[in-house]
Amino acid sequence: MNLAIDVATLASINFLLGLGIVTVYKGTRILNFALPGVILATAYLTVTVASHAPLVVALAAGALAAAALGALTFYVGILPILGRPTYVGILTTVAIGFMLESIVTIIWKVEIRNLNLPSASFTLGDRLVSSDQAIMWMAALGAGILFGVVYRYTRVGLWLAATADENLLARQRGIPVMMVLLASFVIAALLGYVVALLLGARQGVTMALGSAALRGLVVALVGGLDSVLGAALAAVLLGGVEAWVVQTDPRLATVVPYMVLLAVLIWRPWGLLGTPEELERV
Amino acid sequence: MAIAALVAAAIVPFVFDTYYLSLLNLVFIACIGAIGINITTGYAGQVNLGQAGFLLVGEFVAGAIAIHIGAIWANFWIAAPAAMIAGAAVGVIVGWPALRVRGLYVTLATLAAFFVIQYLGLRYIEYLQQTLKTGIDIKLSALDLLFMTVSSERSWYYLLLSVTVVVIVAATGLAHTKAGRAWQALREHELMTEVMGIDVAHYKLIAFAVGASLASLAGMLFGFYHHSVNPEAFTVEVSVQYLAMIIIGGMGSIAGAVLGAAFVVLIPYGLEWVLDTFNAPSQFLIYFSAVRLGVFAFLMLIFLLLEPEGLIGLWERIRRFFVLWPFRFQPLEEKRR
Amino acid sequence: MITGITEPSQPSLQVADVTVKFGGLLALDNVTVDVPTPYLVGLIGPNGAGKTTLINAITGVAKPSSGHVVIDGKDVTGKAPSQIAHMGVARTFQLPQAFGHFTVVETMMLGAHMMLKYPWFAGVLPFGWARREEARVLEKVEEVIDFLELERYRDKVVRTLPYGVQKLVDLGRALVPNPQVLLLDEPSTGLTREEKENMARFLLRLRYERHLAMLWIEHDLELITDLADRLVALCFGQVIAVGEPKEVMRTPEVVSAYVGAAS
């Protein structure tokens, strides 16, 4: 039971982060390496505002900042380089992410801040479960179902696929390509923000949130970059392995997701449920 | 021209004092690593976020050879080839996914490899500390080339200068022959490159092997230069610095890598001076590494967006401006070389 | 038209009943095309007919779900694109600027990759094996540069050149390794009348002097009808007409395909 609860929580975090990455990838064929920086900045901002103003205001400010930073990543890092080779997009998002990280360090001085969300707890079996853990499970489940449904049954999924695969054709057919791209960055940032809040409430807001956010990239790749179901599967798998290893060697536990990633990339590079290699255009 | 440069380079240690020589030595080590990552990332377009990991491989090889073999001549003549071979092997493992998938996946593989190498390395260090009682710091003996011992800044200068020159010549050779052209072509468009009869997967793997092997060589030299194995010095920030070197200097250009290495190694000293003179708030000095990271990330972004060919491209443009002035464009009819 | 000196022997390129599917879409449906040496075969058809897909199927970029691609009597279906290139198949690209940062000579040396037999690491040395091979192949490259009259652009960066010249450089890049079969993906699209005639002149010289088998995708119907030995018309992935260019242009299917596409 204990293990199951730990796995559920880790898996939920993993999944929400992975979903952010998958969302951007589906629309742009770009991995958003700026996400760790965005998460750090919004988490620290929320804590700071919360110490001067009501919590609701802080949450709203944080969400607004997340959306703004997501949009900023797009406008500064992606829009100007559309049409250039993929590696340029990787590098611009990396640069934006580290700029944010640097700014956060200078402003907030790597301090640990507490984020007090209203919380309650209840027992599940013989284990005390806090409400933020439960919220995390719900958020992951809700987001998973929502995104799964949206991608499969609405035009948004088609738009994302069309934007990524046939950018020119998509524009000619009247798909608001720029809006789709922008929206996918904003949504990814907001998803990241939700995780930042929940993680921050549990273990305090620290610089470690940034490396936790890297986990999202790992989850997305292990699952298969274009698959929501794959992200879910990978989230559970990685959560399970991590919860299991942490009992014997806590230091190994922080590295084990990366070992899983390397193994998966060598054995099945497109991820557990990803599509094997989409063709480039000649 | 080349002879003049060599003479100048030979005189340098007698003109500058030790402090400036040590800066130059750091630039040389950075040059070797930067040329390596420029082959993987600048030429072949495979973004490497794990350069620190490849450097670490070299440092661990340095430690292993110095401690396990213990013969002082082995510190260079065995450690250097061993570091390069180990680096190439790790590069091949990390680049393996590149055989079947494209850039994005491989980038994260490099980052994952960094964390795994760091973990394994730390375990190895712990093993040494416990079994060999080496103490917390693992001290490395001096380098010996058989004909000379390398310990003073001046002797390091000559050694690092020679190694850097050899690396520059070799890398330039690769860049201007079939491997270099294949890398640049696959960076721009893998499928079109494949259709020209070039085995893209093969060349991607080579790019990883060569890049990682040079990084590992740099890491090995770094270890002996500082007389210690210190994995904590190699963080993600180091990987970003190396990316910054080639982006600022000029991706896909050996000269760019050299220029970028010098820039990235030296700029922090200038930055410190600026912060000092302008009485910046104390946290800028306390969190100097963050300031540095921010500045490099910012420069990376600016160069990527505005001058993708880096300082080398900028220099070309400035030169052209003055050569052509008052005209903007070169006439098409121009004398053959 | 002079045809007496160049009667076709066996087809250098045979596409037999090739079907290519993208998802549920039939991009090519049982397509059969023969390109004998030294014929210039024109490939026409409205947008989306599957012309580029056919070239992709021949070069191994698109995998046929059924049918065969035969080069010089050898079945190459399912082989990797780089292997097929080694069999003597070269192609030009619709948009040639992908490798625009190279100079003209470098671009052609890139095209000559297959002719360079030294192992890649031999390039490390500033003398020896690699340099000798490079010098030998450079002579071959200079011949192609001369042939295409590109001397004045020799050391220019490709993307700074006029579009028509870029197309010629791309053709040269494909010609350097001495291909038996040359696939041309819209070589004249986007060119001025003058540039088009220039390009056509080179292609005809290739046909008569170098005896290449060529498959030429072309939108300029007038141009291709004049120059091709044979025309193949594709529409919605199917071959709707094959044969003597003027006759193909008169077939009701071709006429209606173009009129239908236009309306």
PDB file of N, CA and C in Angstrom, chain B residues 100-174:
ATOM      1  N   ARG B 100      19.013   5.479 -35.321  1.00  0.00           N
ATOM      2  CA  ARG B 100      17.646   5.249 -35.790  1.00  0.00           C
ATOM      3  C   ARG B 100      16.701   6.436 -35.617  1.00  0.00           C
ATOM      4  N   VAL B 101      17.059   7.386 -34.787  1.00  0.00           N
ATOM      5  CA  VAL B 101      16.165   8.537 -34.615  1.00  0.00           C
ATOM      6  C   VAL B 101      16.942   9.828 -34.831  1.00  0.00           C
ATOM      7  N   ARG B 102      16.171  10.934 -34.847  1.00  0.00           N
ATOM      8  CA  ARG B 102      16.804  12.202 -35.142  1.00  0.00           C
ATOM      9  C   ARG B 102      17.097  13.018 -33.893  1.00  0.00           C
ATOM     10  N   GLY B 103      17.761  14.115 -34.119  1.00  0.00           N
ATOM     11  CA  GLY B 103      18.357  15.007 -33.124  1.00  0.00           C
ATOM     12  C   GLY B 103      17.772  15.064 -31.729  1.00  0.00           C
ATOM     13  N   LEU B 104      16.457  15.294 -31.634  1.00  0.00           N
ATOM     14  CA  LEU B 104      15.854  15.564 -30.338  1.00  0.00           C
ATOM     15  C   LEU B 104      16.141  14.487 -29.305  1.00  0.00           C
ATOM     16  N   TYR B 105      15.948  13.256 -29.702  1.00  0.00           N
ATOM     17  CA  TYR B 105      16.108  12.146 -28.779  1.00  0.00           C
ATOM     18  C   TYR B 105      17.550  12.078 -28.292  1.00  0.00           C
ATOM     19  N   VAL B 106      18.453  12.300 -29.242  1.00  0.00           N
ATOM     20  CA  VAL B 106      19.861  12.124 -28.955  1.00  0.00           C
ATOM     21  C   VAL B 106      20.334  13.156 -27.945  1.00  0.00           C
ATOM     22  N   THR B 107      19.786  14.377 -28.052  1.00  0.00           N
ATOM     23  CA  THR B 107      20.150  15.426 -27.112  1.00  0.00           C
ATOM     24  C   THR B 107      19.875  14.987 -25.682  1.00  0.00           C
ATOM     25  N   LEU B 108      18.715  14.411 -25.466  1.00  0.00           N
ATOM     26  CA  LEU B 108      18.399  13.989 -24.112  1.00  0.00           C
ATOM     27  C   LEU B 108      19.248  12.791 -23.694  1.00  0.00           C
ATOM     28  N   ALA B 109      19.633  11.960 -24.663  1.00  0.00           N
ATOM     29  CA  ALA B 109      20.529  10.852 -24.340  1.00  0.00           C
ATOM     30  C   ALA B 109      21.848  11.388 -23.796  1.00  0.00           C
ATOM     31  N   THR B 110      22.339  12.492 -24.387  1.00  0.00           N
ATOM     32  CA  THR B 110      23.604  13.044 -23.897  1.00  0.00           C
ATOM     33  C   THR B 110      23.453  13.559 -22.471  1.00  0.00           C
ATOM     34  N   LEU B 111      22.309  14.203 -22.207  1.00  0.00           N
ATOM     35  CA  LEU B 111      22.073  14.724 -20.861  1.00  0.00           C
ATOM     36  C   LEU B 111      21.955  13.574 -19.865  1.00  0.00           C
ATOM     37  N   ALA B 112      21.205  12.535 -20.242  1.00  0.00           N
ATOM     38  CA  ALA B 112      21.037  11.374 -19.368  1.00  0.00           C
ATOM     39  C   ALA B 112      22.395  10.727 -19.112  1.00  0.00           C
ATOM     40  N   ALA B 113      23.209  10.632 -20.176  1.00  0.00           N
ATOM     41  CA  ALA B 113      24.526  10.019 -20.019  1.00  0.00           C
ATOM     42  C   ALA B 113      25.358  10.796 -19.010  1.00  0.00           C
ATOM     43  N   PHE B 114      25.237  12.138 -19.042  1.00  0.00           N
ATOM     44  CA  PHE B 114      25.981  12.949 -18.078  1.00  0.00           C
ATOM     45  C   PHE B 114      25.641  12.550 -16.647  1.00  0.00           C
ATOM     46  N   PHE B 115      24.343  12.443 -16.332  1.00  0.00           N
ATOM     47  CA  PHE B 115      23.944  12.090 -14.967  1.00  0.00           C
ATOM     48  C   PHE B 115      24.451  10.704 -14.592  1.00  0.00           C
ATOM     49  N   VAL B 116      24.368   9.777 -15.539  1.00  0.00           N
ATOM     50  CA  VAL B 116      24.793   8.404 -15.246  1.00  0.00           C
ATOM     51  C   VAL B 116      26.312   8.355 -15.035  1.00  0.00           C
ATOM     52  N   ILE B 117      27.074   9.051 -15.916  1.00  0.00           N
ATOM     53  CA  ILE B 117      28.535   9.061 -15.777  1.00  0.00           C
ATOM     54  C   ILE B 117      28.924   9.692 -14.443  1.00  0.00           C
ATOM     55  N   GLN B 118      28.246  10.783 -14.102  1.00  0.00           N
ATOM     56  CA  GLN B 118      28.545  11.457 -12.839  1.00  0.00           C
ATOM     57  C   GLN B 118      28.323  10.508 -11.661  1.00  0.00           C
ATOM     58  N   TYR B 119      27.204   9.784 -11.706  1.00  0.00           N
ATOM     59  CA  TYR B 119      26.891   8.856 -10.620  1.00  0.00           C
ATOM     60  C   TYR B 119      27.934   7.747 -10.540  1.00  0.00           C
ATOM     61  N   LEU B 120      28.209   7.117 -11.696  1.00  0.00           N
ATOM     62  CA  LEU B 120      29.183   6.016 -11.700  1.00  0.00           C
ATOM     63  C   LEU B 120      30.553   6.518 -11.247  1.00  0.00           C
ATOM     64  N   GLY B 121      30.921   7.715 -11.698  1.00  0.00           N
ATOM     65  CA  GLY B 121      32.207   8.287 -11.320  1.00  0.00           C
ATOM     66  C   GLY B 121      32.307   8.507  -9.832  1.00  0.00           C
ATOM     67  N   LEU B 122      31.245   9.043  -9.248  1.00  0.00           N
ATOM     68  CA  LEU B 122      31.266   9.276  -7.806  1.00  0.00           C
ATOM     69  C   LEU B 122      31.406   7.962  -7.048  1.00  0.00           C
ATOM     70  N   ARG B 123      30.723   6.947  -7.558  1.00  0.00           N
ATOM     71  CA  ARG B 123      30.861   5.637  -6.895  1.00  0.00           C
ATOM     72  C   ARG B 123      32.294   5.141  -6.980  1.00  0.00           C
ATOM     73  N   TYR B 124      32.925   5.367  -8.126  1.00  0.00           N
ATOM     74  CA  TYR B 124      34.304   4.936  -8.324  1.00  0.00           C
ATOM     75  C   TYR B 124      35.246   5.674  -7.366  1.00  0.00           C
ATOM     76  N   ILE B 125      35.003   6.974  -7.230  1.00  0.00           N
ATOM     77  CA  ILE B 125      35.809   7.777  -6.310  1.00  0.00           C
ATOM     78  C   ILE B 125      35.660   7.252  -4.882  1.00  0.00           C
ATOM     79  N   GLU B 126      34.415   6.948  -4.510  1.00  0.00           N
ATOM     80  CA  GLU B 126      34.184   6.420  -3.164  1.00  0.00           C
ATOM     81  C   GLU B 126      34.939   5.116  -2.962  1.00  0.00           C
ATOM     82  N   TYR B 127      34.924   4.290  -4.014  1.00  0.00           N
ATOM     83  CA  TYR B 127      35.635   3.024  -3.946  1.00  0.00           C
ATOM     84  C   TYR B 127      37.124   3.281  -3.707  1.00  0.00           C
ATOM     85  N   LEU B 128      37.678   4.229  -4.451  1.00  0.00           N
ATOM     86  CA  LEU B 128      39.102   4.545  -4.266  1.00  0.00           C
ATOM     87  C   LEU B 128      39.366   5.036  -2.861  1.00  0.00           C
ATOM     88  N   GLN B 129      38.484   5.927  -2.406  1.00  0.00           N
ATOM     89  CA  GLN B 129      38.693   6.491  -1.071  1.00  0.00           C
ATOM     90  C   GLN B 129      38.654   5.419   0.004  1.00  0.00           C
ATOM     91  N   GLN B 130      37.747   4.468  -0.185  1.00  0.00           N
ATOM     92  CA  GLN B 130      37.602   3.459   0.862  1.00  0.00           C
ATOM     93  C   GLN B 130      38.692   2.397   0.799  1.00  0.00           C
ATOM     94  N   THR B 131      38.996   1.915  -0.421  1.00  0.00           N
ATOM     95  CA  THR B 131      39.930   0.796  -0.497  1.00  0.00           C
ATOM     96  C   THR B 131      41.386   1.253  -0.486  1.00  0.00           C
ATOM     97  N   LEU B 132      41.660   2.362  -1.137  1.00  0.00           N
ATOM     98  CA  LEU B 132      43.053   2.776  -1.237  1.00  0.00           C
ATOM     99  C   LEU B 132      43.403   3.864  -0.235  1.00  0.00           C
ATOM    100  N   LYS B 133      42.380   4.279   0.536  1.00  0.00           N
ATOM    101  CA  LYS B 133      42.608   5.333   1.532  1.00  0.00           C
ATOM    102  C   LYS B 133      43.288   6.549   0.905  1.00  0.00           C
ATOM    103  N   THR B 134      42.752   7.000  -0.210  1.00  0.00           N
ATOM    104  CA  THR B 134      43.375   8.127  -0.897  1.00  0.00           C
ATOM    105  C   THR B 134      43.020   9.458  -0.245  1.00  0.00           C
ATOM    106  N   GLY B 135      42.099   9.439   0.679  1.00  0.00           N
ATOM    107  CA  GLY B 135      41.669  10.707   1.245  1.00  0.00           C
ATOM    108  C   GLY B 135      40.562  11.305   0.407  1.00  0.00           C
ATOM    109  N   ILE B 136      40.007  12.406   0.882  1.00  0.00           N
ATOM    110  CA  ILE B 136      38.841  12.969   0.207  1.00  0.00           C
ATOM    111  C   ILE B 136      39.196  13.493  -1.168  1.00  0.00           C
ATOM    112  N   ASP B 137      40.293  14.244  -1.238  1.00  0.00           N
ATOM    113  CA  ASP B 137      40.770  14.693  -2.542  1.00  0.00           C
ATOM    114  C   ASP B 137      41.646  13.613  -3.133  1.00  0.00           C
ATOM    115  N   ILE B 138      41.394  13.319  -4.413  1.00  0.00           N
ATOM    116  CA  ILE B 138      42.285  12.368  -5.057  1.00  0.00           C
ATOM    117  C   ILE B 138      43.370  13.150  -5.761  1.00  0.00           C
ATOM    118  N   LYS B 139      44.563  13.063  -5.234  1.00  0.00           N
ATOM    119  CA  LYS B 139      45.661  13.848  -5.812  1.00  0.00           C
ATOM    120  C   LYS B 139      46.294  13.069  -6.954  1.00  0.00           C
ATOM    121  N   LEU B 140      46.585  13.772  -8.027  1.00  0.00           N
ATOM    122  CA  LEU B 140      47.240  13.119  -9.152  1.00  0.00           C
ATOM    123  C   LEU B 140      48.700  13.547  -9.193  1.00  0.00           C
ATOM    124  N   SER B 141      49.567  12.622  -9.589  1.00  0.00           N
ATOM    125  CA  SER B 141      50.970  12.953  -9.716  1.00  0.00           C
ATOM    126  C   SER B 141      51.180  13.837 -10.945  1.00  0.00           C
ATOM    127  N   ALA B 142      52.363  14.358 -11.100  1.00  0.00           N
ATOM    128  CA  ALA B 142      52.650  15.267 -12.207  1.00  0.00           C
ATOM    129  C   ALA B 142      52.723  14.498 -13.521  1.00  0.00           C
ATOM    130  N   LEU B 143      52.615  15.266 -14.618  1.00  0.00           N
ATOM    131  CA  LEU B 143      52.749  14.660 -15.943  1.00  0.00           C
ATOM    132  C   LEU B 143      54.223  14.549 -16.295  1.00  0.00           C
ATOM    133  N   ASP B 144      54.572  13.469 -16.940  1.00  0.00           N
ATOM    134  CA  ASP B 144      55.945  13.341 -17.379  1.00  0.00           C
ATOM    135  C   ASP B 144      55.956  12.866 -18.816  1.00  0.00           C
ATOM    136  N   LEU B 145      56.684  13.580 -19.655  1.00  0.00           N
ATOM    137  CA  LEU B 145      56.699  13.232 -21.080  1.00  0.00           C
ATOM    138  C   LEU B 145      57.924  12.408 -21.452  1.00  0.00           C
ATOM    139  N   LEU B 146      58.671  11.913 -20.454  1.00  0.00           N
ATOM    140  CA  LEU B 146      59.920  11.176 -20.641  1.00  0.00           C
ATOM    141  C   LEU B 146      61.078  12.125 -20.887  1.00  0.00           C
ATOM    142  N   PHE B 147      60.869  13.109 -21.796  1.00  0.00           N
ATOM    143  CA  PHE B 147      61.961  14.045 -22.023  1.00  0.00           C
ATOM    144  C   PHE B 147      61.799  15.306 -21.185  1.00  0.00           C
ATOM    145  N   MET B 148      60.589  15.530 -20.676  1.00  0.00           N
ATOM    146  CA  MET B 148      60.452  16.649 -19.738  1.00  0.00           C
ATOM    147  C   MET B 148      59.300  16.433 -18.777  1.00  0.00           C
ATOM    148  N   THR B 149      59.450  16.997 -17.607  1.00  0.00           N
ATOM    149  CA  THR B 149      58.387  16.908 -16.613  1.00  0.00           C
ATOM    150  C   THR B 149      57.522  18.153 -16.749  1.00  0.00           C
ATOM    151  N   VAL B 150      56.227  17.928 -16.719  1.00  0.00           N
ATOM    152  CA  VAL B 150      55.332  19.059 -16.883  1.00  0.00           C
ATOM    153  C   VAL B 150      54.767  19.430 -15.523  1.00  0.00           C
ATOM    154  N   SER B 151      55.256  20.518 -14.962  1.00  0.00           N
ATOM    155  CA  SER B 151      54.702  20.933 -13.677  1.00  0.00           C
ATOM    156  C   SER B 151      54.531  22.443 -13.606  1.00  0.00           C
ATOM    157  N   SER B 152      55.478  23.205 -14.158  1.00  0.00           N
ATOM    158  CA  SER B 152      55.339  24.661 -14.089  1.00  0.00           C
ATOM    159  C   SER B 152      54.284  25.123 -15.103  1.00  0.00           C
ATOM    160  N   GLU B 153      53.763  26.336 -14.871  1.00  0.00           N
ATOM    161  CA  GLU B 153      52.813  26.902 -15.834  1.00  0.00           C
ATOM    162  C   GLU B 153      53.442  26.932 -17.218  1.00  0.00           C
ATOM    163  N   ARG B 154      54.751  27.248 -17.259  1.00  0.00           N
ATOM    164  CA  ARG B 154      55.408  27.400 -18.542  1.00  0.00           C
ATOM    165  C   ARG B 154      55.461  26.068 -19.293  1.00  0.00           C
ATOM    166  N   SER B 155      55.815  24.995 -18.580  1.00  0.00           N
ATOM    167  CA  SER B 155      55.875  23.704 -19.272  1.00  0.00           C
ATOM    168  C   SER B 155      54.469  23.258 -19.690  1.00  0.00           C
ATOM    169  N   TRP B 156      53.491  23.547 -18.836  1.00  0.00           N
ATOM    170  CA  TRP B 156      52.104  23.241 -19.240  1.00  0.00           C
ATOM    171  C   TRP B 156      51.721  24.016 -20.491  1.00  0.00           C
ATOM    172  N   TYR B 157      52.179  25.274 -20.546  1.00  0.00           N
ATOM    173  CA  TYR B 157      51.859  26.086 -21.713  1.00  0.00           C
ATOM    174  C   TYR B 157      52.344  25.412 -22.991  1.00  0.00           C
ATOM    175  N   TYR B 158      53.602  24.946 -22.961  1.00  0.00           N
ATOM    176  CA  TYR B 158      54.135  24.326 -24.177  1.00  0.00           C
ATOM    177  C   TYR B 158      53.411  23.032 -24.511  1.00  0.00           C
ATOM    178  N   LEU B 159      53.136  22.227 -23.479  1.00  0.00           N
ATOM    179  CA  LEU B 159      52.434  20.964 -23.752  1.00  0.00           C
ATOM    180  C   LEU B 159      51.037  21.230 -24.335  1.00  0.00           C
ATOM    181  N   LEU B 160      50.283  22.097 -23.642  1.00  0.00           N
ATOM    182  CA  LEU B 160      48.901  22.338 -24.080  1.00  0.00           C
ATOM    183  C   LEU B 160      48.860  23.013 -25.445  1.00  0.00           C
ATOM    184  N   LEU B 161      49.828  23.914 -25.678  1.00  0.00           N
ATOM    185  CA  LEU B 161      49.890  24.557 -26.987  1.00  0.00           C
ATOM    186  C   LEU B 161      50.098  23.505 -28.073  1.00  0.00           C
ATOM    187  N   SER B 162      51.042  22.575 -27.835  1.00  0.00           N
ATOM    188  CA  SER B 162      51.313  21.557 -28.860  1.00  0.00           C
ATOM    189  C   SER B 162      50.093  20.686 -29.087  1.00  0.00           C
ATOM    190  N   VAL B 163      49.476  20.220 -27.996  1.00  0.00           N
ATOM    191  CA  VAL B 163      48.311  19.352 -28.161  1.00  0.00           C
ATOM    192  C   VAL B 163      47.208  20.109 -28.912  1.00  0.00           C
ATOM    193  N   THR B 164      46.989  21.369 -28.537  1.00  0.00           N
ATOM    194  CA  THR B 164      45.932  22.146 -29.185  1.00  0.00           C
ATOM    195  C   THR B 164      46.214  22.305 -30.678  1.00  0.00           C
ATOM    196  N   VAL B 165      47.481  22.581 -31.012  1.00  0.00           N
ATOM    197  CA  VAL B 165      47.808  22.750 -32.431  1.00  0.00           C
ATOM    198  C   VAL B 165      47.563  21.449 -33.196  1.00  0.00           C
ATOM    199  N   VAL B 166      47.979  20.321 -32.600  1.00  0.00           N
ATOM    200  CA  VAL B 166      47.740  19.028 -33.260  1.00  0.00           C
ATOM    201  C   VAL B 166      46.236  18.811 -33.456  1.00  0.00           C
ATOM    202  N   VAL B 167      45.455  19.103 -32.410  1.00  0.00           N
ATOM    203  CA  VAL B 167      44.001  18.908 -32.504  1.00  0.00           C
ATOM    204  C   VAL B 167      43.411  19.818 -33.578  1.00  0.00           C
ATOM    205  N   ILE B 168      43.877  21.070 -33.621  1.00  0.00           N
ATOM    206  CA  ILE B 168      43.345  22.007 -34.622  1.00  0.00           C
ATOM    207  C   ILE B 168      43.647  21.498 -36.037  1.00  0.00           C
ATOM    208  N   VAL B 169      44.890  21.048 -36.247  1.00  0.00           N
ATOM    209  CA  VAL B 169      45.264  20.566 -37.580  1.00  0.00           C
ATOM    210  C   VAL B 169      44.427  19.337 -37.955  1.00  0.00           C
ATOM    211  N   ALA B 170      44.321  18.397 -37.019  1.00  0.00           N
ATOM    212  CA  ALA B 170      43.580  17.169 -37.308  1.00  0.00           C
ATOM    213  C   ALA B 170      42.104  17.467 -37.557  1.00  0.00           C
ATOM    214  N   ALA B 171      41.504  18.315 -36.711  1.00  0.00           N
ATOM    215  CA  ALA B 171      40.079  18.610 -36.854  1.00  0.00           C
ATOM    216  C   ALA B 171      39.822  19.372 -38.156  1.00  0.00           C
ATOM    217  N   THR B 172      40.743  20.296 -38.496  1.00  0.00           N
ATOM    218  CA  THR B 172      40.576  21.020 -39.756  1.00  0.00           C
ATOM    219  C   THR B 172      40.638  20.050 -40.929  1.00  0.00           C
ATOM    220  N   GLY B 173      41.561  19.084 -40.822  1.00  0.00           N
ATOM    221  CA  GLY B 173      41.664  18.067 -41.866  1.00  0.00           C
ATOM    222  C   GLY B 173      40.360  17.305 -42.026  1.00  0.00           C
ATOM    223  N   LEU B 174      39.808  16.842 -40.914  1.00  0.00           N
ATOM    224  CA  LEU B 174      38.534  16.119 -40.973  1.00  0.00           C
ATOM    225  C   LEU B 174      37.445  17.005 -41.564  1.00  0.00           C
TER     226      LEU B 174
END
